[in-house]
GROMACS .gro file of C-alpha atoms in nm:
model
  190
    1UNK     CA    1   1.180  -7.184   8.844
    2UNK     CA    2   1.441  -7.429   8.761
    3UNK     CA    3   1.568  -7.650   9.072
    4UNK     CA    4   1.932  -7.800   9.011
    5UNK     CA    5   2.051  -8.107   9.232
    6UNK     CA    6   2.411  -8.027   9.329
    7UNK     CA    7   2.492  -8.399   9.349
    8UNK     CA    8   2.544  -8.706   9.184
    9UNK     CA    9   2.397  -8.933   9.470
   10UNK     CA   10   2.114  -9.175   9.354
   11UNK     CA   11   2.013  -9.171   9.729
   12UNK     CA   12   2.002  -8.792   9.747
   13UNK     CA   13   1.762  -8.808   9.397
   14UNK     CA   14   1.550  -9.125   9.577
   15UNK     CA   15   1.465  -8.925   9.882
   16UNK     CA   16   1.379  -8.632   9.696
   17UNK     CA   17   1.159  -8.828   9.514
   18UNK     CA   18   0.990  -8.964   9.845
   19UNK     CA   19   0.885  -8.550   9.891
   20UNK     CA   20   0.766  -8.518   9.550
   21UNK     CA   21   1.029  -8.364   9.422
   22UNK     CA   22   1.214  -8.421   9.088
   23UNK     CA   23   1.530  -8.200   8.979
   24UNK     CA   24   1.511  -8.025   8.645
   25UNK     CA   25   1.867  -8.120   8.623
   26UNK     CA   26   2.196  -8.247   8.779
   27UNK     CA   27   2.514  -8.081   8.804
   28UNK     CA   28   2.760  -8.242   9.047
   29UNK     CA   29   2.990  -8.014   9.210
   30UNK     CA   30   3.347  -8.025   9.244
   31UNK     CA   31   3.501  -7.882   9.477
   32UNK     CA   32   3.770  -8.026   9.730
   33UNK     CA   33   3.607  -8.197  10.061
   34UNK     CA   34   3.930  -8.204  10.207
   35UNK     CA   35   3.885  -8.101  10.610
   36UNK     CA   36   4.039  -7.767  10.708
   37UNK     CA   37   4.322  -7.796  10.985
   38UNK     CA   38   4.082  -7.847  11.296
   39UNK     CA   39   3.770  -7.764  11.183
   40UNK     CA   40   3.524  -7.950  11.356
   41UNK     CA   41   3.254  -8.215  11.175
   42UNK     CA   42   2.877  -8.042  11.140
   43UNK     CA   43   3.068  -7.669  11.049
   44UNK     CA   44   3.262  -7.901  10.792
   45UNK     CA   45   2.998  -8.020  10.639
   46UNK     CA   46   2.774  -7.724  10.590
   47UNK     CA   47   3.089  -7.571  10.458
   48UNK     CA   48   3.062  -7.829  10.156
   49UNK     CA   49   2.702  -7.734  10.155
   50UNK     CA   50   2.746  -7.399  10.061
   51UNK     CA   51   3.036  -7.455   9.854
   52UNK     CA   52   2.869  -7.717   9.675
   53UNK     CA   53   2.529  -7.487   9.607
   54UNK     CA   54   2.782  -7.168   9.518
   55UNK     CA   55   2.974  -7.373   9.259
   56UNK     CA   56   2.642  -7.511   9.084
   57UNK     CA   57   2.465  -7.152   9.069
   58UNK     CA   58   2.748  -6.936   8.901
   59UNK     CA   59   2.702  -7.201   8.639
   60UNK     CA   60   2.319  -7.186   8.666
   61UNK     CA   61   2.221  -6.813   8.752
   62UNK     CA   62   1.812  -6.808   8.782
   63UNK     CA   63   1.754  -7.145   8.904
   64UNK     CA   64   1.727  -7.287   9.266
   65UNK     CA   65   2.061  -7.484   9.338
   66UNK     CA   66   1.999  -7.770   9.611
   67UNK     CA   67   2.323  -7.919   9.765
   68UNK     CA   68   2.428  -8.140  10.055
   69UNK     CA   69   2.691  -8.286  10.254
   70UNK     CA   70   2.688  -8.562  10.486
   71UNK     CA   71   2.945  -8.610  10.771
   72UNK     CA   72   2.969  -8.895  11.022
   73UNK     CA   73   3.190  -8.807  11.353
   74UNK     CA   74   3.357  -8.997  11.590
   75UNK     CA   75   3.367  -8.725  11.842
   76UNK     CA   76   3.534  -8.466  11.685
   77UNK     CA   77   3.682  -8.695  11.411
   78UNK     CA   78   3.543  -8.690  11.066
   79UNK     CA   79   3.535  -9.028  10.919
   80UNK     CA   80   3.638  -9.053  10.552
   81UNK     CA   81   3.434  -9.220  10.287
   82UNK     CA   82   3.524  -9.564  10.238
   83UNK     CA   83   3.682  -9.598   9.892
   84UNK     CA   84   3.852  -9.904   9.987
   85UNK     CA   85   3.811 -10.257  10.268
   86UNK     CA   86   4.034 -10.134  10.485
   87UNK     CA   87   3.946  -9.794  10.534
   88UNK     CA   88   3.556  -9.919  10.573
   89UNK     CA   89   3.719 -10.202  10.818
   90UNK     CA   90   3.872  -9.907  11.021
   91UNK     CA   91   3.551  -9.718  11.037
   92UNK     CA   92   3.317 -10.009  11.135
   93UNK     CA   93   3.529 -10.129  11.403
   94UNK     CA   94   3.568  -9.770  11.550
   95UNK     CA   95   3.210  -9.715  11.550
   96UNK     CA   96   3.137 -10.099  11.719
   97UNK     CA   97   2.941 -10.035  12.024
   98UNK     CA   98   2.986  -9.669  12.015
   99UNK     CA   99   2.729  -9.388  11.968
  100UNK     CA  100   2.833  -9.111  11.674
  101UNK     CA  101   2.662  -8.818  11.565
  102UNK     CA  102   2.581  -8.817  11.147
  103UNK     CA  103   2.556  -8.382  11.020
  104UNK     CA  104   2.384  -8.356  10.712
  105UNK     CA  105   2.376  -8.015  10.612
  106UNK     CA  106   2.163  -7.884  10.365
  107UNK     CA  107   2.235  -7.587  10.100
  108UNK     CA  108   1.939  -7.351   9.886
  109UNK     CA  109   2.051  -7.105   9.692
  110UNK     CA  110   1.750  -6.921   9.530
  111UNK     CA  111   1.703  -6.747   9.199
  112UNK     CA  112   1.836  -6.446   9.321
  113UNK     CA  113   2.129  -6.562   9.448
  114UNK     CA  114   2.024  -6.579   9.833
  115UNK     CA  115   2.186  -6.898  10.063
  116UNK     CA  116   1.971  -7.077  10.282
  117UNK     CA  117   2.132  -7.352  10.510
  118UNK     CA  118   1.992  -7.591  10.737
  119UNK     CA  119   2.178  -7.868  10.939
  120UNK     CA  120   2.016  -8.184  11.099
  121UNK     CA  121   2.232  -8.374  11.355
  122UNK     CA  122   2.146  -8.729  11.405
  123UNK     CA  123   2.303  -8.980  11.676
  124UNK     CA  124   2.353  -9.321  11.579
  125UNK     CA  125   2.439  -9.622  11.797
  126UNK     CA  126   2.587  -9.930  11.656
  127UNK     CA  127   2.598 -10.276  11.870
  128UNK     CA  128   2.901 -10.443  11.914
  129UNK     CA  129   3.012 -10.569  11.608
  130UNK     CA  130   3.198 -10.917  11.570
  131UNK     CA  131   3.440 -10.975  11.344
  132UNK     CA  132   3.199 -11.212  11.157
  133UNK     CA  133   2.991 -10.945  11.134
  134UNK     CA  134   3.178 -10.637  10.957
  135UNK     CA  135   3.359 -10.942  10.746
  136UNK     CA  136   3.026 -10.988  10.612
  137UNK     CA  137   2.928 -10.611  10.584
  138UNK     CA  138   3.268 -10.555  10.385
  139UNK     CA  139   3.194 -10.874  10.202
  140UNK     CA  140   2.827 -10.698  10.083
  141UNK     CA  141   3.044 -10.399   9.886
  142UNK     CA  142   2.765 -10.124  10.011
  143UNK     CA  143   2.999  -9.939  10.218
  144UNK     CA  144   3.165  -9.815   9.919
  145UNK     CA  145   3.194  -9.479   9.882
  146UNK     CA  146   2.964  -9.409  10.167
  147UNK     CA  147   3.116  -9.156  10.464
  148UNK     CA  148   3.191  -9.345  10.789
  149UNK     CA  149   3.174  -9.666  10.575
  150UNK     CA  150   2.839  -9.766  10.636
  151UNK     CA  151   2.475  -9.707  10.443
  152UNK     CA  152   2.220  -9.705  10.694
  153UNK     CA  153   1.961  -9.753  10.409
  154UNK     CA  154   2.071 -10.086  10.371
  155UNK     CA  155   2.252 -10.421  10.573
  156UNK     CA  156   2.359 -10.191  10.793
  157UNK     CA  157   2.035 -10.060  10.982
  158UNK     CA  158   2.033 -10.426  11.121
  159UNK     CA  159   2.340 -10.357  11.306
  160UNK     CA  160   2.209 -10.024  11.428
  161UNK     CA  161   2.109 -10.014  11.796
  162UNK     CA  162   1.946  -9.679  11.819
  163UNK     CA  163   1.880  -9.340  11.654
  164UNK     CA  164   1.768  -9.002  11.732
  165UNK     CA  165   1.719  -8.782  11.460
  166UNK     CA  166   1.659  -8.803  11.068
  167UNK     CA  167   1.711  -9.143  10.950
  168UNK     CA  168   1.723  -8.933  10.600
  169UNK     CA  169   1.957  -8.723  10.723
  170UNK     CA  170   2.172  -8.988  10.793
  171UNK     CA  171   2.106  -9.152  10.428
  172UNK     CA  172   2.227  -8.740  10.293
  173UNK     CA  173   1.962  -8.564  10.273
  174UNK     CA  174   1.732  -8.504  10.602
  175UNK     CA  175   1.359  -8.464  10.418
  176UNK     CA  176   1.231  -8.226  10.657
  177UNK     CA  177   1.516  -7.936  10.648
  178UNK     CA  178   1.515  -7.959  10.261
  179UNK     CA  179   1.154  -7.945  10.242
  180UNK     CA  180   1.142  -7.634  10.447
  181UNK     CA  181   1.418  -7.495  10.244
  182UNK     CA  182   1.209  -7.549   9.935
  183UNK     CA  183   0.903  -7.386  10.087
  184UNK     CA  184   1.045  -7.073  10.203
  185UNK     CA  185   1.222  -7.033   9.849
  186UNK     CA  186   0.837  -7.048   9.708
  187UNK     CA  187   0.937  -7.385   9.540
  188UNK     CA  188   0.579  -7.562   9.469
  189UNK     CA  189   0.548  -7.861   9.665
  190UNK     CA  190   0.226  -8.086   9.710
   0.00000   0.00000   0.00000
């Protein structure tokens, strides 16, 4: 049974690989992440879960389609992905000092065509940030293209104060929802 990674993220392939778990293949969805008017941030992102996983398996009938989406809310505010300094500026220094909640949902759609979601919410707590210290964070470029402008994985776990939940989850893909996913689809796992 062929398993197809809905994504193009090298982190979502690394953490796989942490589970023992290597795709057969790769097929990056694309679909439009643009938020619905007032939808809130963890039914947002398993929306682009399932969207993801639904676009992948009409291309790939007969295999297992794996897809995520990663959200990080201020509140009910979804932060974008940082594309660009000033919209990773705006996201650091809103999230200085406050606590945020990261959704990472998790899509499995199964040989014969049957959805399974999962969603892992994890809080996150940044300290108060000084100027010095997001100019230094924007100056390290790993924000890029990262939602809520920040890669935990990296610099920025030094600036993180606390965490409850999946620290996978909040790098996009939480190990112990997909692995359960997996399972109950009868993929083999050591």
């Amino acid at each position: 049974m062929p398993l197809i990674l809905a994504s193009a993220s090298p982190r979502r392939l690394d953490l796989l690989a942490r589970i023992g778990v290597v795709p057969d293949a790769i097929v990056p969805a694309e679909i439009d992440e643009t938020p619905l008017k007032g939808e809130l941030p963890a039914p947002h992102a398993e929306r682009l879960a399932a969207a993801k996983a639904a676009a992948v398996a009409v291309a790939k009938p007969g295999a297992l389609v794996l897809a995520a989406d990663t959200v990080v809310a201020a509140g009910r505010r979804i932060l974008p992905k940082a594309e660009e300094d000033a919209t990773a500026r705006y996201c650091l220094e809103l999230l200085s000092g406050r606590r945020h909640r990261v959704h990472s949902a998790v899509t499995l759609i199964d040989a014969d065509g049957q959805a399974r979601h999962r969603l892992s919410t994890s809080i996150v707590t940044f300290k108060r940030l000084t100027a010095e210290e997001i100019d230094a964070y924007l100056a390290s470029g790993e924000w890029r293209g990262k939602a809520g402008g920040y890669a935990i994985q990296g610099r920025a776990e030094a600036l993180v104060r606390f965490l409850s939940g999946s620290h996978s989850g909040v790098v996009g893909l939480p190990l112990f929802e997909t692995r359960a996913l997996l399972l109950s689809a009868g993929y083999p796992l050591g």
